[in-house]
Amino acid sequence: MARRSCFFFLLPLLVAALAGSPVVTAQRNALPAAAAAAASVRVGVILNLTSAVGVRRRVGIQMAVEDYYAANPGSATRVELHFRDSAGDVLPAASAAVDLIKNVQVQAMIGPPSSAATEFVAHIGSHSRVPVLSYSATSPSLSPAQTPFFVRAAVNDSFQAAPVAAVLDAFRWRAAAVVYEDSPYGSGILPALADALQGAGAKIMDRTAVPVDATDDRLDALLYRLRAMPTRVFVVHMLHNVAGRLFRRAKMLGMMSDGYIWVATDGVATFMDRFSPEEVDAMQGVVSLRPYVQETDAVKNFSARFKARLRRDHPTVDDVREPTVLRFWAYDTAWAIAAAAESAGVAGPAFQTPQTSAPLTDLDRLGVSATGTALLNAVLSTTFDGLAGKFRLVDGQLQPPAYEVVNIIGKGARTVGIWTPEFGITQDLNAGSAKTLRQILWPGEPRDTPRGWTVSPSGLPLRVSVPTKRGFTQFVDVGNVTATGRRNITGYCIDVFDEVMKIMPYPVSYVYDPYPDSPESYEKLVDQVSSQKADAVVGDVTITASRMEEVDFTMPFTESGWSMVVAVQKETSTSMWIFLQPLTTSLWLASLAFFCFTGFVVWVIEHRINEEFRGTPWQQFGLIFYFSFSTLVFSHKEKLESNLSRFVVIIWVFVVLILTSSYTASLTSMLTVQKLQPTVTDVRELLRRGDYIGFQEGTFIVPVLEKMGFEGRMRSYSTVDQYADALSKGSANGGVAAIFDEIPYLKLFLSQYCNGYTMVGPIYKTDGFGFVFPRGSPMVADVSRAILTLAEGEKMAQIEKKWFGEPGACQSQGSAVGSSNLSFRSFGGLFLITGVVTSAMLLIYLAVFFYRERDELRAAEAAAAASGSGSGSGSRSLRRLRAWARHYDQKDLKSPTFKRRWSDESVRNGSEYAASRTPRWGDESPCNVAGAADAGRIPEEVVGGMSPFSISTSSEERNGAVSPAAAEFNNSSDRAAVVAGTSQPR
């Protein structure tokens, strides 16, 4: 913005200098219709006519206009070119633009060559509505959106960012330093380049601006700064005049040798004809871009005619080289203006003089073109096949073409690949071409592709800082000075780093440097890398978010997290209810429920066929519990008659056997094995009791503990012996109640003090120990991969065994801590089996019962309905349920048990038995009267209705006691049967 303000401050002065020239109107300069065969369209061209390049551009533009009208002889318009010299500077270019608009009244302008001058001229053109077309202003800072009458007939430099990033990605280079020209041309590409590299997974390590007028000393200072960086990939974006001197100085400093990589934009390859032989020799191995131009017949024809024309018109310009893409863009720009003028039908210049009362400067007196808008729209819509390719403007600028990737070798450049927006990098434009670059000759001619960075920019071994510890020396131990003057540094972290360096795909030279102040704070140790006092840090350094803001960590090589260790105390149980502890409450309740359920199912199956499961309601209720609980000691003596109940009891006895065995073992363990309980199990308990806690000196968890509420109640320790001593004393005796530290330290402590201490509480997550490197160091990824490779092998386990002993040495002590009682989940499978089997047997019994007794049940329902219709008591469903219950409560005389007993009693006693025995409830029923009359005979329907689940053995005679309530219940049933006219056997 400051530069633009300066331009507009100087612009009125330039216009004022031309104030002596009268304003020429359109009518005064218009050609009479009779004097011209076609309407004249005046086009101004601003070039550096004092240079050979400007002369060539002039010839090319003239040839474009001539070729257009030669191809279109009947055109109604005729472009009239007016050339002005910019002298290679901004102010002369602006002065030329003012002169062309004010005095010549041009309707369009081409040029000037540089982006800075073009931006100034574009603002003047927008003020006067004169289209300004540029074939060379490629800086992204110059936008058609800001200056609507500016047309970029070239490719925006920001389009080169994608192919540059593609080249770096092709070789997996993830970091680069950008060296750019300190000008609008150089700085404009930086935002697009940063985005493109980020999209390819790379990042810009540094941005170095090179002044256009930099001296050799200034260039050397910048190159020394670049050489001190770890990256060896340099992206160069500058014009040829600055790039040539930069590469010459880089070669003198040894930066064009093996290991260095230089990737340049089209500012190098496009202008190869302008470099001196010395500069080309310094650029050997550089990879550069240039817009791709297909060598068509039109291109060959133009090149031949151009050389001939140049020799004829300008014999002093003998430096005739191969045309560049800028020459083709200049040709296409002139052709586009001629075609647009014809398409718009511009008749001639017509400027409107501004109506201002008192113009302050001649800039205010500049007229406004009446044909500029129409001509601009025609240019923007013009499309044709030009020398440089398809000419098509989108948003006021030429669309990105394909780019050639060239390798500077010998005296020129060799194409090694093509980049296109559609397919990225390919070896050529043929379909199916390999998506790689051809063989590239890098600086120094190495055999392999450079890796893009160096382990040590200075060329010296890496300086690796290690902590000096007073305790926990198994991790890092800085020994005494040896006879050679170096310290003997050992430890777990040292061995891991040494093995990792052996796995690295390239040799790494390093030396260990002890850091004496590490016990105070590891933050100072990490700062050694961020302050460039050390190249890396190796030790027990925990990865934290705050540290990663300054340095980079490799992936962790140890377990992560931190917790607390406390002392344990012996516990002897004196509770009188200890016999309840082996089983959890859920298991006690589940066992009780299944005891009752199993007893109930056995009673249901045996009640109608077994005398031992009959009696008064209280006797039967007690029998249900007595039978099921007697299985605990296998003392049940009730004989079972049904195979269904026997199968239920078999499964249940198996479950009881396992349950009682487990209960006995658990109770025995509780009574005989000595248990160890931690003195503290929770952080909140420590805070509530106000106990002191301990930590290792230099640890990062101190601020975290202070936030938890332990501020003022913390004590620092440095060795495992101090840990043990402090925990054994306790908080009240000058010690601590708990030690907070990271998991690796706590495991090391417990491995040496196996008895009396344990790790409790939650594990607070961290990322473990990692090696420290500078931010953006390419070594981080390689070292992390090497750590992963080491961890997957046996070597890591061997190193851990060497320094920490056999893993799991204190597992026996850990298992004695606390007590575990048996839960329902442990026996869930057994309860599931017995529950399924018992339920299945119950369902089978009920199904057989309802099927076999269906006639009797219907009769009982009818009797109940008859008796209930008179009284009207209860609903129909309730009466039916009562009828079924009364029928179920009766003995099943069809069963082998009662059938054999009935037959034996009838033969022995005859009718006397019935007369002499004490009357029972139900003797008056027709069934019993008929039974007395037909003693000794078994009805056929009884034999035919025997249950398939009954057995044929007879039981001993037992007196079945019946309660008065049952007798009353039975008498009501008999009365109902008499009413129905049926008898029911018992």
Coordinates of N, CA and C in Angstrom, one line a residue, residues 298-406:
A298 N 3.3 -23.9 -36.6 CA 3.2 -22.5 -36.5 C 4.4 -21.9 -35.7
V299 N 4.7 -22.6 -34.6 CA 5.8 -22.2 -33.8 C 7.1 -22.2 -34.6
K300 N 7.4 -23.3 -35.3 CA 8.6 -23.4 -36.1 C 8.7 -22.3 -37.2
N301 N 7.5 -22.0 -37.8 CA 7.5 -21.0 -38.9 C 7.7 -19.6 -38.3
F302 N 7.1 -19.4 -37.2 CA 7.3 -18.0 -36.5 C 8.8 -17.9 -36.1
S303 N 9.4 -18.9 -35.5 CA 10.8 -18.8 -35.1 C 11.7 -18.5 -36.2
A304 N 11.5 -19.1 -37.3 CA 12.3 -18.9 -38.5 C 12.1 -17.5 -39.0
R305 N 10.9 -17.1 -39.2 CA 10.6 -15.7 -39.7 C 11.1 -14.6 -38.7
F306 N 11.0 -14.9 -37.4 CA 11.4 -14.0 -36.4 C 13.0 -13.7 -36.5
K307 N 13.7 -14.8 -36.6 CA 15.2 -14.6 -36.7 C 15.6 -13.8 -38.0
A308 N 14.9 -14.1 -39.1 CA 15.2 -13.4 -40.3 C 14.8 -11.9 -40.2
R309 N 13.7 -11.7 -39.6 CA 13.2 -10.3 -39.5 C 14.1 -9.5 -38.5
L310 N 14.6 -10.2 -37.5 CA 15.5 -9.5 -36.5 C 16.8 -9.1 -37.2
R311 N 17.3 -10.0 -38.0 CA 18.6 -9.7 -38.6 C 18.4 -8.6 -39.6
R312 N 17.3 -8.5 -40.3 CA 17.1 -7.5 -41.3 C 16.8 -6.1 -40.7
D313 N 16.0 -6.1 -39.7 CA 15.6 -4.7 -39.1 C 16.6 -4.3 -38.0
H314 N 17.2 -5.2 -37.4 CA 18.1 -4.8 -36.3 C 19.4 -5.7 -36.4
P315 N 20.2 -5.3 -37.3 CA 21.5 -6.2 -37.5 C 22.4 -6.1 -36.3
T316 N 22.3 -5.0 -35.5 CA 23.2 -4.9 -34.4 C 22.9 -5.8 -33.2
V317 N 21.6 -6.3 -33.2 CA 21.2 -7.2 -32.2 C 21.6 -8.6 -32.7
D318 N 22.8 -9.1 -32.4 CA 23.2 -10.3 -33.0 C 23.0 -11.5 -32.0
D319 N 22.5 -11.2 -30.8 CA 22.3 -12.3 -29.8 C 20.9 -13.0 -30.1
V320 N 20.8 -13.7 -31.2 CA 19.6 -14.3 -31.6 C 19.6 -15.8 -31.0
R321 N 18.6 -16.0 -30.0 CA 18.5 -17.3 -29.4 C 17.2 -17.9 -29.6
E322 N 16.9 -19.1 -29.1 CA 15.6 -19.7 -29.2 C 14.6 -18.9 -28.5
P323 N 13.4 -18.7 -29.1 CA 12.3 -17.9 -28.4 C 11.9 -18.5 -27.1
T324 N 11.5 -17.7 -26.2 CA 10.9 -18.1 -24.9 C 9.4 -18.0 -24.9
V325 N 8.8 -18.5 -23.9 CA 7.3 -18.4 -23.8 C 6.8 -17.0 -23.7
L326 N 7.6 -16.1 -23.1 CA 7.2 -14.7 -23.1 C 7.1 -14.1 -24.5
R327 N 8.0 -14.5 -25.4 CA 7.9 -14.0 -26.8 C 6.6 -14.5 -27.4
F328 N 6.2 -15.7 -27.1 CA 4.9 -16.2 -27.6 C 3.7 -15.5 -27.0
W329 N 3.8 -15.3 -25.7 CA 2.7 -14.6 -25.0 C 2.5 -13.2 -25.6
A330 N 3.7 -12.5 -25.9 CA 3.6 -11.1 -26.5 C 2.9 -11.2 -27.8
Y331 N 3.3 -12.2 -28.6 CA 2.7 -12.4 -30.0 C 1.2 -12.6 -29.8
D332 N 0.8 -13.5 -28.9 CA -0.6 -13.8 -28.8 C -1.4 -12.6 -28.2
T333 N -0.8 -11.8 -27.4 CA -1.5 -10.6 -26.8 C -1.8 -9.6 -28.0
A334 N -0.8 -9.3 -28.8 CA -1.1 -8.4 -30.0 C -2.2 -9.0 -30.9
W335 N -2.1 -10.3 -31.1 CA -3.1 -10.9 -32.0 C -4.5 -10.8 -31.3
A336 N -4.6 -11.0 -30.0 CA -5.9 -10.9 -29.3 C -6.5 -9.5 -29.4
I337 N -5.6 -8.4 -29.3 CA -6.1 -7.1 -29.4 C -6.7 -6.8 -30.8
A338 N -6.0 -7.3 -31.8 CA -6.5 -7.1 -33.2 C -7.8 -7.8 -33.4
A339 N -7.9 -9.0 -32.9 CA -9.1 -9.8 -33.0 C -10.3 -9.2 -32.2
A340 N -10.0 -8.7 -31.0 CA -11.0 -8.0 -30.2 C -11.5 -6.7 -30.9
A341 N -10.6 -5.9 -31.4 CA -11.0 -4.7 -32.1 C -11.9 -5.0 -33.2
E342 N -11.6 -6.0 -34.0 CA -12.5 -6.4 -35.1 C -13.9 -6.9 -34.6
S343 N -13.8 -7.7 -33.5 CA -15.1 -8.2 -33.0 C -16.0 -7.1 -32.4
A344 N -15.3 -6.1 -31.7 CA -16.1 -5.1 -31.1 C -16.6 -4.0 -32.1
G345 N -15.9 -4.0 -33.2 CA -16.3 -3.0 -34.2 C -15.9 -1.6 -33.8
V346 N -14.8 -1.4 -33.2 CA -14.4 -0.1 -32.7 C -14.0 0.8 -33.9
A347 N -14.7 1.9 -34.0 CA -14.6 2.8 -35.2 C -13.3 3.7 -35.1
G348 N -13.0 4.1 -33.9 CA -11.8 5.0 -33.8 C -11.8 5.6 -32.4
P349 N -10.8 6.2 -32.1 CA -10.6 6.8 -30.7 C -11.7 7.8 -30.4
A350 N -12.2 7.8 -29.3 CA -13.2 8.8 -28.8 C -13.1 8.9 -27.3
F351 N -12.5 10.0 -26.9 CA -12.3 10.3 -25.5 C -13.2 11.4 -25.1
Q352 N -13.8 11.3 -23.9 CA -14.6 12.3 -23.3 C -13.8 13.1 -22.3
T353 N -13.7 14.4 -22.5 CA -13.0 15.3 -21.6 C -13.7 15.5 -20.3
P354 N -13.1 15.2 -19.2 CA -13.8 15.3 -17.9 C -14.3 16.8 -17.6
Q355 N -15.5 16.9 -17.1 CA -16.1 18.3 -16.9 C -15.8 18.6 -15.4
T356 N -14.6 19.1 -15.1 CA -14.3 19.6 -13.8 C -14.1 21.1 -13.8
S357 N -14.5 21.7 -12.8 CA -14.4 23.2 -12.7 C -13.0 23.7 -12.6
A358 N -12.2 23.0 -11.7 CA -10.8 23.5 -11.5 C -10.0 22.2 -11.3
P359 N -9.5 21.6 -12.3 CA -8.7 20.4 -12.2 C -7.4 20.7 -11.5
L360 N -7.0 19.9 -10.5 CA -5.8 20.2 -9.8 C -4.5 19.7 -10.6
T361 N -4.6 18.6 -11.2 CA -3.4 18.1 -12.0 C -3.9 17.6 -13.3
D362 N -2.9 17.3 -14.2 CA -3.2 16.8 -15.5 C -3.8 15.5 -15.5
L363 N -3.7 14.7 -14.3 CA -4.3 13.4 -14.2 C -5.8 13.6 -14.2
D364 N -6.3 14.7 -13.6 CA -7.7 15.0 -13.6 C -8.2 15.4 -15.0
R365 N -7.2 15.9 -15.9 CA -7.6 16.3 -17.2 C -7.6 15.2 -18.2
L366 N -7.1 14.0 -17.8 CA -7.1 12.8 -18.7 C -8.5 12.5 -19.1
G367 N -8.7 12.2 -20.4 CA -10.0 11.9 -20.9 C -10.4 10.4 -20.6
V368 N -11.6 10.1 -20.8 CA -12.1 8.7 -20.5 C -12.5 8.2 -21.9
S369 N -12.0 7.0 -22.2 CA -12.2 6.4 -23.5 C -13.7 5.9 -23.5
A370 N -14.3 6.2 -24.7 CA -15.7 5.8 -24.9 C -15.8 4.4 -25.4
T371 N -14.7 3.9 -26.0 CA -14.6 2.5 -26.6 C -14.0 1.5 -25.7
G372 N -13.4 2.0 -24.5 CA -12.6 1.0 -23.7 C -13.4 -0.1 -23.1
T373 N -14.7 0.1 -22.7 CA -15.5 -1.0 -22.1 C -15.8 -2.0 -23.1
A374 N -16.2 -1.6 -24.3 CA -16.5 -2.5 -25.4 C -15.3 -3.3 -25.8
L375 N -14.1 -2.6 -25.9 CA -12.9 -3.3 -26.3 C -12.5 -4.3 -25.3
L376 N -12.6 -4.0 -24.0 CA -12.3 -4.8 -22.9 C -13.1 -6.1 -22.9
N377 N -14.4 -6.0 -23.1 CA -15.3 -7.1 -23.1 C -15.0 -8.0 -24.3
A378 N -14.6 -7.4 -25.4 CA -14.2 -8.2 -26.6 C -12.9 -9.0 -26.3
V379 N -12.0 -8.4 -25.7 CA -10.7 -9.1 -25.3 C -11.0 -10.2 -24.4
L380 N -11.8 -10.0 -23.4 CA -12.1 -11.1 -22.4 C -12.8 -12.3 -23.0
S381 N -13.5 -12.1 -24.1 CA -14.3 -13.2 -24.7 C -13.5 -13.7 -25.9
T382 N -12.3 -13.2 -26.2 CA -11.6 -13.7 -27.4 C -10.9 -15.0 -27.1
T383 N -11.1 -16.0 -27.9 CA -10.4 -17.3 -27.8 C -9.8 -17.7 -29.2
F384 N -8.6 -18.3 -29.2 CA -8.0 -18.8 -30.4 C -6.8 -19.7 -30.0
D385 N -6.3 -20.4 -31.0 CA -5.1 -21.2 -30.8 C -3.9 -20.4 -31.1
G386 N -3.2 -19.9 -30.1 CA -2.0 -19.1 -30.3 C -0.8 -19.9 -30.3
L387 N 0.4 -19.2 -30.4 CA 1.7 -19.9 -30.4 C 1.9 -20.6 -29.1
A388 N 1.5 -20.0 -28.0 CA 1.8 -20.6 -26.7 C 0.8 -21.6 -26.3
G389 N -0.2 -21.8 -27.1 CA -1.3 -22.7 -26.7 C -2.6 -22.1 -26.9
K390 N -3.6 -22.6 -26.2 CA -5.0 -22.1 -26.3 C -5.0 -20.8 -25.5
F391 N -5.5 -19.7 -26.2 CA -5.6 -18.4 -25.6 C -7.1 -18.3 -25.1
R392 N -7.2 -18.3 -23.8 CA -8.6 -18.2 -23.2 C -8.4 -17.6 -21.9
L393 N -9.2 -16.5 -21.6 CA -9.1 -15.7 -20.4 C -10.2 -16.1 -19.5
V394 N -9.9 -16.3 -18.2 CA -10.9 -16.6 -17.2 C -10.6 -15.6 -16.0
D395 N -11.6 -14.9 -15.6 CA -11.4 -13.8 -14.6 C -10.2 -12.9 -14.9
G396 N -10.1 -12.6 -16.2 CA -9.1 -11.6 -16.6 C -7.7 -12.1 -16.7
Q397 N -7.5 -13.4 -16.7 CA -6.1 -13.8 -16.8 C -6.1 -15.2 -17.6
L398 N -4.9 -15.5 -18.1 CA -4.7 -16.7 -18.9 C -4.7 -17.9 -18.0
Q399 N -5.3 -19.0 -18.4 CA -5.4 -20.2 -17.6 C -4.1 -20.9 -17.5
P400 N -3.9 -21.7 -16.4 CA -2.6 -22.4 -16.2 C -2.4 -23.4 -17.3
P401 N -1.2 -23.4 -17.9 CA -0.9 -24.4 -18.9 C -0.2 -25.6 -18.1
A402 N 0.2 -26.5 -18.9 CA 1.1 -27.6 -18.4 C 2.5 -27.0 -18.2
Y403 N 3.2 -27.5 -17.2 CA 4.6 -27.0 -16.9 C 5.6 -28.2 -17.2
E404 N 6.7 -27.7 -17.8 CA 7.8 -28.7 -18.0 C 8.7 -28.6 -16.7
V405 N 9.1 -29.8 -16.3 CA 10.1 -29.9 -15.2 C 11.4 -30.2 -15.9
V406 N 12.3 -29.3 -15.8 CA 13.6 -29.4 -16.5 C 14.8 -29.5 -15.5

